[in-house]
Short mmCIF file of C-alpha atoms in Angstrom, two decimals:
data_model
loop_
_atom_site.label_atom_id
_atom_site.label_comp_id
_atom_site.label_asym_id
_atom_site.label_seq_id
_atom_site.Cartn_x
_atom_site.Cartn_y
_atom_site.Cartn_z
CA MET A 202 -44.17 -9.56 55.18
CA LEU A 203 -46.14 -7.16 52.97
CA VAL A 204 -43.65 -4.33 53.52
CA GLN A 205 -40.78 -6.76 52.41
CA LEU A 206 -42.76 -7.52 49.26
CA PHE A 207 -43.41 -3.92 48.58
CA HIS A 208 -39.63 -3.09 48.76
CA ASN A 209 -38.87 -6.00 46.57
CA GLU A 210 -41.23 -4.98 44.00
CA LYS A 211 -39.95 -1.57 44.04
CA SER A 212 -36.46 -2.61 43.73
CA LEU A 213 -37.30 -4.70 40.75
CA ARG A 214 -38.99 -1.84 39.11
CA HIS A 215 -35.94 0.39 39.82
CA LEU A 216 -33.66 -2.26 38.36
CA HIS A 217 -35.90 -2.59 35.23
CA ASN A 218 -35.96 1.20 34.82
CA ASN A 219 -32.05 1.46 35.04
CA ILE A 220 -31.64 -1.43 32.53
CA MET A 221 -34.07 0.36 30.03
CA GLU A 222 -32.96 3.99 30.54
CA ASP A 223 -30.84 5.23 27.68
CA ASP A 224 -27.39 6.83 28.38
CA ALA A 225 -27.24 10.55 27.77
CA PRO A 226 -25.55 11.70 24.57
CA VAL A 227 -21.87 12.75 24.73
CA ILE A 228 -21.03 15.97 23.08
CA TYR A 229 -17.63 17.34 21.82
CA GLY A 230 -17.09 20.80 20.47
CA LEU A 231 -14.55 21.90 18.03
CA GLU A 232 -13.04 25.19 17.95
CA PHE A 233 -13.87 25.69 14.09
CA GLN A 234 -16.79 25.14 11.91
CA ALA A 235 -16.87 21.63 10.44
CA ARG A 236 -18.91 19.60 7.97
CA ALA A 237 -16.62 16.34 7.34
CA LEU A 238 -17.09 13.19 9.55
CA THR A 239 -16.26 9.47 9.16
CA ALA A 240 -15.83 6.33 11.17
CA GLN A 241 -12.30 5.24 11.41
CA VAL A 242 -13.51 2.16 9.32
CA ALA A 243 -10.33 -0.18 9.75
CA GLU A 244 -10.67 0.21 13.56
CA THR A 245 -12.98 -2.46 14.74
CA ASP A 246 -12.01 -2.57 18.30
CA ASP A 247 -12.11 0.91 19.48
CA ILE A 248 -15.12 3.37 18.80
CA ARG A 249 -13.32 6.00 16.78
CA PHE A 250 -14.27 8.90 14.53
CA LEU A 251 -12.43 11.46 12.38
CA VAL A 252 -13.66 15.04 12.10
CA GLY A 253 -12.22 17.72 9.65
CA THR A 254 -12.69 21.45 10.16
CA GLN A 255 -13.37 24.18 7.91
CA SER A 256 -11.65 27.39 8.83
CA LEU A 257 -10.80 30.38 6.59
CA LYS A 258 -8.49 32.27 9.03
CA PHE A 259 -6.53 29.40 10.56
CA ASP A 260 -4.95 26.22 9.84
CA ASN A 261 -7.42 23.37 9.71
CA GLN A 262 -7.38 20.13 11.82
CA ILE A 263 -8.30 16.46 11.81
CA HIS A 264 -9.71 15.55 15.20
CA GLN A 265 -9.38 11.77 16.06
CA ILE A 266 -12.24 11.24 18.44
CA ASP A 267 -12.14 8.04 20.77
CA PHE A 268 -15.21 7.03 22.73
CA ASP A 269 -14.84 5.10 25.98
CA ASP A 270 -18.18 3.50 26.08
CA GLU A 271 -17.61 2.02 29.80
CA ASN A 272 -17.04 5.50 31.25
CA ASN A 273 -19.09 7.50 28.66
CA ILE A 274 -16.17 9.80 28.09
CA LEU A 275 -14.32 11.07 24.80
CA ASN A 276 -10.42 11.19 24.23
CA LYS A 277 -8.96 12.99 21.28
CA ASN A 278 -5.84 13.47 19.16
CA VAL A 279 -5.53 16.66 17.04
CA PHE A 280 -3.67 16.64 13.79
CA ALA A 281 -2.75 19.90 11.72
CA HIS A 282 -4.16 19.88 8.19
CA LYS A 283 -2.49 22.88 6.62
CA ASP A 284 -3.81 22.48 3.01
CA GLY A 285 -7.15 24.36 3.47
CA GLU A 286 -10.77 23.81 4.65
CA ILE A 287 -11.77 20.13 4.76
CA TRP A 288 -15.05 19.60 2.82
CA HIS A 289 -14.73 15.80 2.87
CA ILE A 290 -12.98 13.09 4.81
CA SER A 291 -12.84 9.14 4.36
CA ALA A 292 -10.76 6.46 6.04
CA SER A 293 -8.98 3.46 4.64
CA PRO A 294 -10.79 0.25 4.94
CA VAL A 295 -7.78 -1.67 5.68
CA ASP A 296 -5.23 0.70 7.50
CA LYS A 297 -6.66 2.88 10.58
CA ASN A 298 -3.81 5.28 10.12
CA ILE A 299 -4.40 6.24 6.55
CA LEU A 300 -7.19 8.72 5.39
CA ALA A 301 -8.13 10.94 2.48
CA THR A 302 -9.36 14.51 2.35
CA CYS A 303 -10.85 16.85 0.01
CA PHE A 304 -10.08 20.69 0.73
CA ASN A 305 -10.26 24.05 -0.67
CA ASN A 306 -6.75 24.67 -2.29
CA VAL A 307 -6.00 28.32 -2.55
CA SER A 308 -3.21 29.75 -4.72
CA ASP A 309 -2.27 33.26 -5.78
CA THR A 310 -4.14 32.66 -9.19
CA LYS A 311 -7.04 30.28 -8.38
CA CYS A 312 -9.07 28.44 -5.80
CA GLU A 313 -10.13 24.82 -6.36
CA MET A 314 -10.78 21.59 -4.67
CA ALA A 315 -8.17 19.04 -4.22
CA ALA A 316 -7.71 15.62 -2.73
CA ALA A 317 -4.75 13.91 -0.87
CA LEU A 318 -3.87 10.79 1.18
CA TRP A 319 -2.42 11.25 4.64
CA ARG A 320 -1.01 9.05 7.38
CA ILE A 321 -1.44 9.60 11.09
CA PRO A 322 2.12 9.80 12.69
CA ALA A 323 3.56 6.54 13.89
CA GLU A 324 3.60 7.62 17.47
CA PHE A 325 -0.09 7.65 17.59
CA ASP A 326 -0.61 4.21 16.18
CA VAL A 327 -1.31 2.88 19.87
CA GLY A 328 -3.22 4.98 22.41
CA LEU A 329 -4.55 8.53 22.38
CA ASP A 330 -2.70 11.70 23.45
CA ASP A 331 -5.61 13.65 25.05
CA THR A 332 -3.35 15.54 27.45
CA SER A 333 -1.74 17.70 24.73
CA SER A 334 -3.51 20.67 23.36
CA SER A 335 -1.00 21.20 20.51
CA SER A 336 -1.51 19.75 16.99
CA HIS A 337 0.71 17.34 15.46
CA SER A 338 1.14 17.39 11.46
CA LEU A 339 -0.38 14.54 9.40
CA GLN A 340 2.11 13.00 7.06
CA LEU A 341 1.24 13.66 3.43
CA LEU A 342 1.48 10.40 1.25
CA CYS A 343 0.36 11.58 -2.11
CA ARG A 344 -1.90 13.98 -3.87
CA LEU A 345 -4.65 12.70 -6.06
CA GLU A 346 -4.26 15.16 -8.88
CA HIS A 347 -4.05 15.09 -12.71
CA ASP A 348 -3.09 18.03 -15.06
CA SER A 349 -6.33 17.65 -17.09
CA TYR A 350 -8.77 17.33 -14.03
CA SER A 351 -9.27 19.08 -11.09
CA ASN A 352 -11.86 20.17 -8.41
CA MET A 353 -12.28 16.84 -6.60
CA PHE A 354 -15.08 16.97 -3.83
CA SER A 355 -14.94 13.44 -2.25
CA VAL A 356 -12.83 10.34 -2.22
CA LEU A 357 -14.42 6.83 -2.21
CA TRP A 358 -12.48 3.83 -1.09
CA GLN A 359 -13.31 0.40 -2.62
CA PRO A 360 -15.47 -0.86 0.22
CA ASN A 361 -14.21 -4.48 0.39
CA GLY A 362 -10.86 -4.50 -1.35
CA GLU A 363 -7.22 -4.34 -0.22
CA GLY A 364 -7.27 -0.60 0.32
CA ASP A 365 -5.34 0.08 -3.04
CA LYS A 366 -8.11 1.49 -5.13
CA VAL A 367 -10.10 4.78 -4.74
CA ILE A 368 -12.32 6.98 -6.80
CA THR A 369 -12.24 10.79 -6.58
CA MET A 370 -15.45 12.58 -7.51
CA GLY A 371 -15.12 15.76 -9.60
CA GLU A 372 -17.62 18.34 -10.78
CA GLY A 373 -18.50 16.59 -13.99
CA ARG A 374 -16.44 13.54 -13.85
CA PHE A 375 -15.00 10.81 -11.66
CA LEU A 376 -11.57 9.17 -11.77
CA THR A 377 -10.46 5.66 -10.77
CA TRP A 378 -6.95 5.28 -9.07
CA ASP A 379 -4.62 2.51 -8.17
CA LEU A 380 -2.50 2.97 -5.12
CA ASN A 381 0.95 1.30 -4.48
CA ALA A 382 1.44 -0.70 -1.19
CA SER A 383 2.62 2.30 0.85
CA GLY A 384 -0.15 4.61 -0.58
CA THR A 385 2.61 7.09 -1.48
CA GLN A 386 1.89 6.98 -5.31
CA ALA A 387 -1.40 7.03 -7.07
CA THR A 388 -1.95 6.14 -10.85
CA MET A 389 -5.06 7.21 -12.55
CA THR A 390 -6.55 4.21 -14.38
CA GLY A 391 -9.98 5.53 -15.74
CA VAL A 392 -12.19 8.39 -16.03
CA ALA A 393 -16.01 8.75 -16.74
CA SER A 394 -17.66 11.92 -17.68
CA LEU A 395 -21.10 13.21 -17.06
CA GLU A 396 -22.78 13.96 -20.31
CA ALA A 397 -25.97 16.25 -20.01
CA LYS A 398 -27.13 19.72 -21.02
CA GLY A 399 -25.44 22.85 -19.56
CA GLN A 400 -22.65 22.17 -17.15
CA PRO A 401 -23.76 19.19 -15.11
CA LYS A 402 -22.04 18.50 -11.88
CA PHE A 403 -22.14 15.48 -9.52
CA THR A 404 -23.28 16.18 -6.05
CA ALA A 405 -22.74 12.67 -4.49
CA GLY A 406 -21.10 9.17 -5.15
CA ARG A 407 -21.25 5.87 -3.37
CA TRP A 408 -19.44 2.78 -4.24
CA ASN A 409 -21.57 -0.44 -4.31
CA PRO A 410 -20.26 -3.19 -2.00
CA HIS A 411 -21.95 -5.82 -3.91
CA SER A 412 -21.12 -7.38 -7.46
CA ASN A 413 -17.41 -7.45 -6.74
CA ALA A 414 -17.49 -3.80 -6.33
CA THR A 415 -17.93 -3.09 -9.93
CA GLN A 416 -20.47 -0.48 -9.73
CA ILE A 417 -20.89 2.93 -8.27
CA ALA A 418 -24.03 5.30 -7.95
CA THR A 419 -23.75 8.86 -8.57
CA ALA A 420 -26.22 11.99 -8.08
CA ASN A 421 -26.44 15.15 -10.20
CA ASP A 422 -29.06 17.55 -9.71
CA THR A 423 -32.30 15.46 -9.29
CA SER A 424 -31.01 12.33 -10.93
CA ILE A 425 -29.25 9.10 -9.81
CA ARG A 426 -26.90 7.26 -12.31
CA LEU A 427 -25.46 3.74 -12.12
CA TRP A 428 -21.96 3.11 -13.67
CA ASP A 429 -20.14 0.02 -14.53
CA LEU A 430 -16.39 0.58 -13.46
CA ARG A 431 -15.27 -2.09 -15.96
CA SER A 432 -16.44 -0.20 -18.99
CA MET A 433 -16.72 3.27 -17.28
CA GLU A 434 -20.11 3.56 -18.84
CA GLN A 435 -23.51 4.51 -17.42
CA VAL A 436 -25.76 1.39 -17.19
CA SER A 437 -28.94 2.89 -15.81
CA ASN A 438 -30.54 5.86 -14.35
CA ILE A 439 -33.31 7.55 -12.17
CA ASP A 440 -34.14 10.68 -13.95
CA VAL A 441 -36.18 12.50 -11.37
CA ALA A 442 -35.21 10.55 -8.12
CA HIS A 443 -36.15 13.82 -6.16
CA MET A 444 -37.92 16.96 -6.86
CA GLN A 445 -34.89 18.86 -5.91
CA CYS A 446 -31.06 18.33 -5.66
CA VAL A 447 -29.90 14.84 -4.52
CA ARG A 448 -27.50 15.35 -1.66
CA ASN A 449 -26.31 11.79 -0.47
CA LEU A 450 -26.54 8.09 -1.41
CA ASP A 451 -26.05 4.75 0.34
CA PHE A 452 -26.20 1.10 -0.48
CA ASN A 453 -27.82 -1.39 1.79
CA PRO A 454 -24.80 -3.31 2.93
CA ASN A 455 -26.84 -6.70 3.42
CA LYS A 456 -29.15 -6.60 0.61
CA GLN A 457 -28.16 -6.36 -2.98
CA TYR A 458 -29.82 -3.88 -5.33
CA TYR A 459 -31.07 -1.66 -2.64
CA LEU A 460 -30.05 1.88 -2.57
CA ALA A 461 -31.09 5.14 -0.42
CA SER A 462 -31.06 8.77 -1.50
CA CYS A 463 -31.86 12.01 0.24
CA GLY A 464 -32.14 15.53 -0.90
CA ASP A 465 -33.32 19.08 -0.74
CA ASP A 466 -36.81 18.03 -1.12
CA CYS A 467 -36.63 16.96 2.62
CA LYS A 468 -37.31 13.34 1.56
CA THR A 469 -35.44 10.19 1.90
CA LYS A 470 -36.27 7.48 -0.79
CA PHE A 471 -35.31 3.70 -1.06
CA TRP A 472 -34.84 2.09 -4.46
CA ASP A 473 -34.55 -1.30 -6.04
CA THR A 474 -31.79 -0.57 -8.73
CA ARG A 475 -33.47 -3.26 -10.89
CA LYS A 476 -36.77 -1.43 -11.30
CA THR A 477 -36.60 2.21 -10.64
CA ASP A 478 -40.05 3.51 -11.78
CA GLU A 479 -41.10 3.95 -8.22
CA PRO A 480 -39.21 4.08 -4.90
CA LEU A 481 -39.83 1.29 -2.52
CA LEU A 482 -40.44 3.60 0.34
CA VAL A 483 -40.46 7.35 0.87
CA LEU A 484 -39.64 9.11 4.21
CA SER A 485 -40.77 12.70 4.81
CA ASP A 486 -39.72 13.13 8.37
CA HIS A 487 -37.28 16.18 8.02
CA SER A 488 -38.55 19.79 7.53
CA HIS A 489 -35.44 20.91 5.50
CA TRP A 490 -32.74 19.65 3.24
CA VAL A 491 -31.62 16.17 4.11
CA TRP A 492 -27.70 15.96 3.88
CA SER A 493 -26.83 12.55 4.97
CA VAL A 494 -28.41 8.93 4.76
CA ARG A 495 -26.74 5.76 6.32
CA PHE A 496 -27.75 2.14 6.71
CA ASN A 497 -26.53 0.26 9.74
CA HIS A 498 -23.83 -2.03 8.66
CA PHE A 499 -25.33 -5.02 10.60
CA HIS A 500 -29.00 -4.29 11.20
CA ASP A 501 -29.93 -2.59 7.87
CA GLN A 502 -33.54 -1.90 9.14
CA LEU A 503 -31.95 0.92 10.89
CA VAL A 504 -31.41 4.10 9.00
CA LEU A 505 -29.80 7.38 10.09
CA THR A 506 -30.55 10.71 8.41
CA SER A 507 -29.42 14.27 9.21
CA SER A 508 -30.70 17.52 7.98
CA SER A 509 -30.49 21.27 7.92
CA ASP A 510 -33.43 21.21 10.28
CA SER A 511 -30.75 20.51 13.12
CA ARG A 512 -32.01 16.98 13.71
CA VAL A 513 -30.71 13.40 13.32
CA ILE A 514 -33.60 10.78 12.86
CA LEU A 515 -33.33 7.10 13.32
CA THR A 516 -35.79 5.28 11.40
CA SER A 517 -36.92 1.53 11.03
CA VAL A 518 -37.47 0.46 7.54
CA ALA A 519 -37.98 -3.06 8.36
CA SER A 520 -40.36 -4.01 5.51
CA ILE A 521 -37.43 -3.56 2.96
CA SER A 522 -34.57 -4.77 5.02
CA SER A 523 -32.88 -8.24 5.16
CA GLU A 524 -34.51 -8.74 8.31
CA PRO A 525 -38.26 -7.92 7.76
CA LEU A 526 -39.35 -10.35 10.70
CA GLY A 527 -36.58 -9.42 13.24
CA HIS A 528 -33.51 -11.10 14.39
CA LEU A 529 -33.47 -14.83 14.85
CA VAL A 530 -31.13 -16.06 17.55
CA GLU A 531 -29.07 -19.08 16.34
CA GLY A 532 -30.64 -22.23 17.55
CA GLU A 533 -34.06 -20.89 18.18
CA GLU A 534 -35.51 -23.30 15.53
CA SER A 535 -34.74 -26.47 17.56
CA ASP A 536 -36.45 -25.08 20.77
CA ASP A 537 -39.54 -26.84 19.99
CA ASP A 538 -39.53 -29.40 17.13
CA ASP A 539 -43.30 -29.97 17.41
CA GLN A 540 -44.11 -26.53 16.18
CA ASP A 541 -44.55 -25.88 12.51
CA ASP A 542 -42.70 -23.06 10.82
CA SER A 543 -45.44 -20.62 10.68
CA SER A 544 -46.26 -21.05 14.35
CA ARG A 545 -42.60 -20.76 15.33
CA ASP A 546 -42.19 -17.66 13.00
CA GLY A 547 -45.26 -15.95 14.57
CA GLN A 548 -43.83 -16.53 18.24
CA LYS A 549 -40.07 -16.02 17.52
CA ARG A 550 -40.07 -13.51 14.64
CA ALA A 551 -43.02 -10.97 14.96
CA PRO A 552 -42.91 -8.52 12.12
CA GLN A 553 -41.27 -5.38 12.73
CA THR A 554 -42.85 -2.09 11.55
CA ASN A 555 -41.56 0.92 9.55
CA GLY A 556 -41.38 4.44 11.21
CA VAL A 557 -39.23 6.79 13.21
CA LEU A 558 -37.61 5.25 16.29
CA ALA A 559 -35.86 8.42 17.71
CA SER A 560 -35.15 12.07 16.87
CA TYR A 561 -32.05 13.42 18.26
CA GLU A 562 -32.10 17.21 18.78
CA GLU A 563 -28.76 18.04 20.44
CA HIS A 564 -27.66 20.17 17.63
CA GLU A 565 -28.25 23.81 16.96
CA ASP A 566 -27.15 24.08 13.38
CA SER A 567 -27.25 22.13 10.07
CA VAL A 568 -26.29 18.51 10.70
CA TYR A 569 -23.96 17.75 7.58
CA ALA A 570 -23.20 14.10 8.63
CA ALA A 571 -24.22 11.14 10.58
CA GLU A 572 -22.08 7.96 10.68
CA TRP A 573 -22.33 4.58 12.26
CA SER A 574 -19.42 3.31 14.41
CA THR A 575 -17.58 0.30 12.81
CA ALA A 576 -16.93 -1.04 16.25
CA ASP A 577 -20.21 -0.91 17.88
CA PRO A 578 -23.45 -1.29 15.75
CA TRP A 579 -25.60 0.61 18.40
CA LEU A 580 -23.64 3.74 18.40
CA PHE A 581 -23.22 6.71 15.95
CA ALA A 582 -21.74 10.07 15.74
CA SER A 583 -23.38 13.30 14.07
CA LEU A 584 -21.69 16.68 13.15
CA SER A 585 -23.28 19.96 12.64
CA TYR A 586 -21.63 23.04 11.03
CA ASP A 587 -20.98 24.83 14.36
CA GLY A 588 -18.47 22.15 15.07
CA ARG A 589 -20.59 20.08 17.50
CA VAL A 590 -19.99 16.38 17.44
CA VAL A 591 -22.50 14.27 19.27
CA ILE A 592 -22.21 10.51 20.21
CA ASN A 593 -25.59 8.82 20.48
CA ARG A 594 -27.01 5.28 20.64
CA VAL A 595 -29.91 3.26 19.28
CA PRO A 596 -32.60 3.37 22.17
CA ARG A 597 -32.13 0.17 24.18
CA ALA A 598 -35.83 -0.78 23.91
CA GLU A 599 -35.37 -0.82 20.08
CA LYS A 600 -32.15 -2.69 20.40
CA TYR A 601 -33.73 -5.54 22.59
CA LYS A 602 -36.77 -5.68 19.87
CA ILE A 603 -34.21 -6.61 17.28
CA LEU A 604 -32.04 -8.98 19.33
CA LEU A 605 -34.59 -10.77 21.25
#
């Protein structure tokens, strides 16, 4: 009897360990260097990412990476991008087969950054061709160019629109564009210029998903500026947001007015755009430049940062999130009608704490991008300059703390 109890207890411990054990990361290596990564935003059923390469000697590529979560394997399609090294990639929010790239356009007389919209070929609308090693060419829809304005370094899609409005970020200005239904024509509708001493240049831009998407945030040098797209005028600014260059921005998708920034001072900061005298929270977890910051789309207490220190860090910022007391399962309030609200909150919604949840160290080079999946809120991809893509997950223990 005692032997049987021992074996039962051992089996239960083994089962518990299996449940709580995190899956190993999945690594995908590109042939060329790379720094452009995005989730395929309009694809909400499959876990899918797009990666663009940077090669000076060979034609560049778009890799469409599909992650099979059940079997923990990756499939891919590879598409030729013959217009130069890809510095930025973004995906249409409504059509999973349309994407935008910014690339180094080299001609006989000059070298400048250009932007264009592309369509993945129709035969790849369904399924993935992971058996073929050859590249298939993307279909060019249109170029986002204007005779008076050049050097576009990123394309921002309107986050909650119909996929017909984009912004191109240039060195000292940004342009707004309207696309026709097929995306084959783009009409410039507005321009805003950066006015400052010297030759000021934008380093980042992010479209605000709140306020009917009428506002964007931009970064130049150490400053952050907010712009109203209806007037194309600056409405507020944070003069010294970071002590060194600001590299990336992200709005909290679930909490209006909250903005994250990161930069060369190795810090990530969180701001309330209504009162910008002091940041709400400052993180100093990286030891080199921080290139990317991203809020989780559903559980905004989870924040990803990536850095030139070769690490991706998952942090909890629960104190300034939309779920400061954790997740409340629907119907929990009625479990015990005799409990008062404070007692029930104390038992059901224990306060979460801020701090590092996990540090991911599978990369060996600067990690230029980390992006959450749009199909699975607990999964993300990161990309380092040596062409290594790593698929990782939120630790299960932290996932259960949020859900239970």
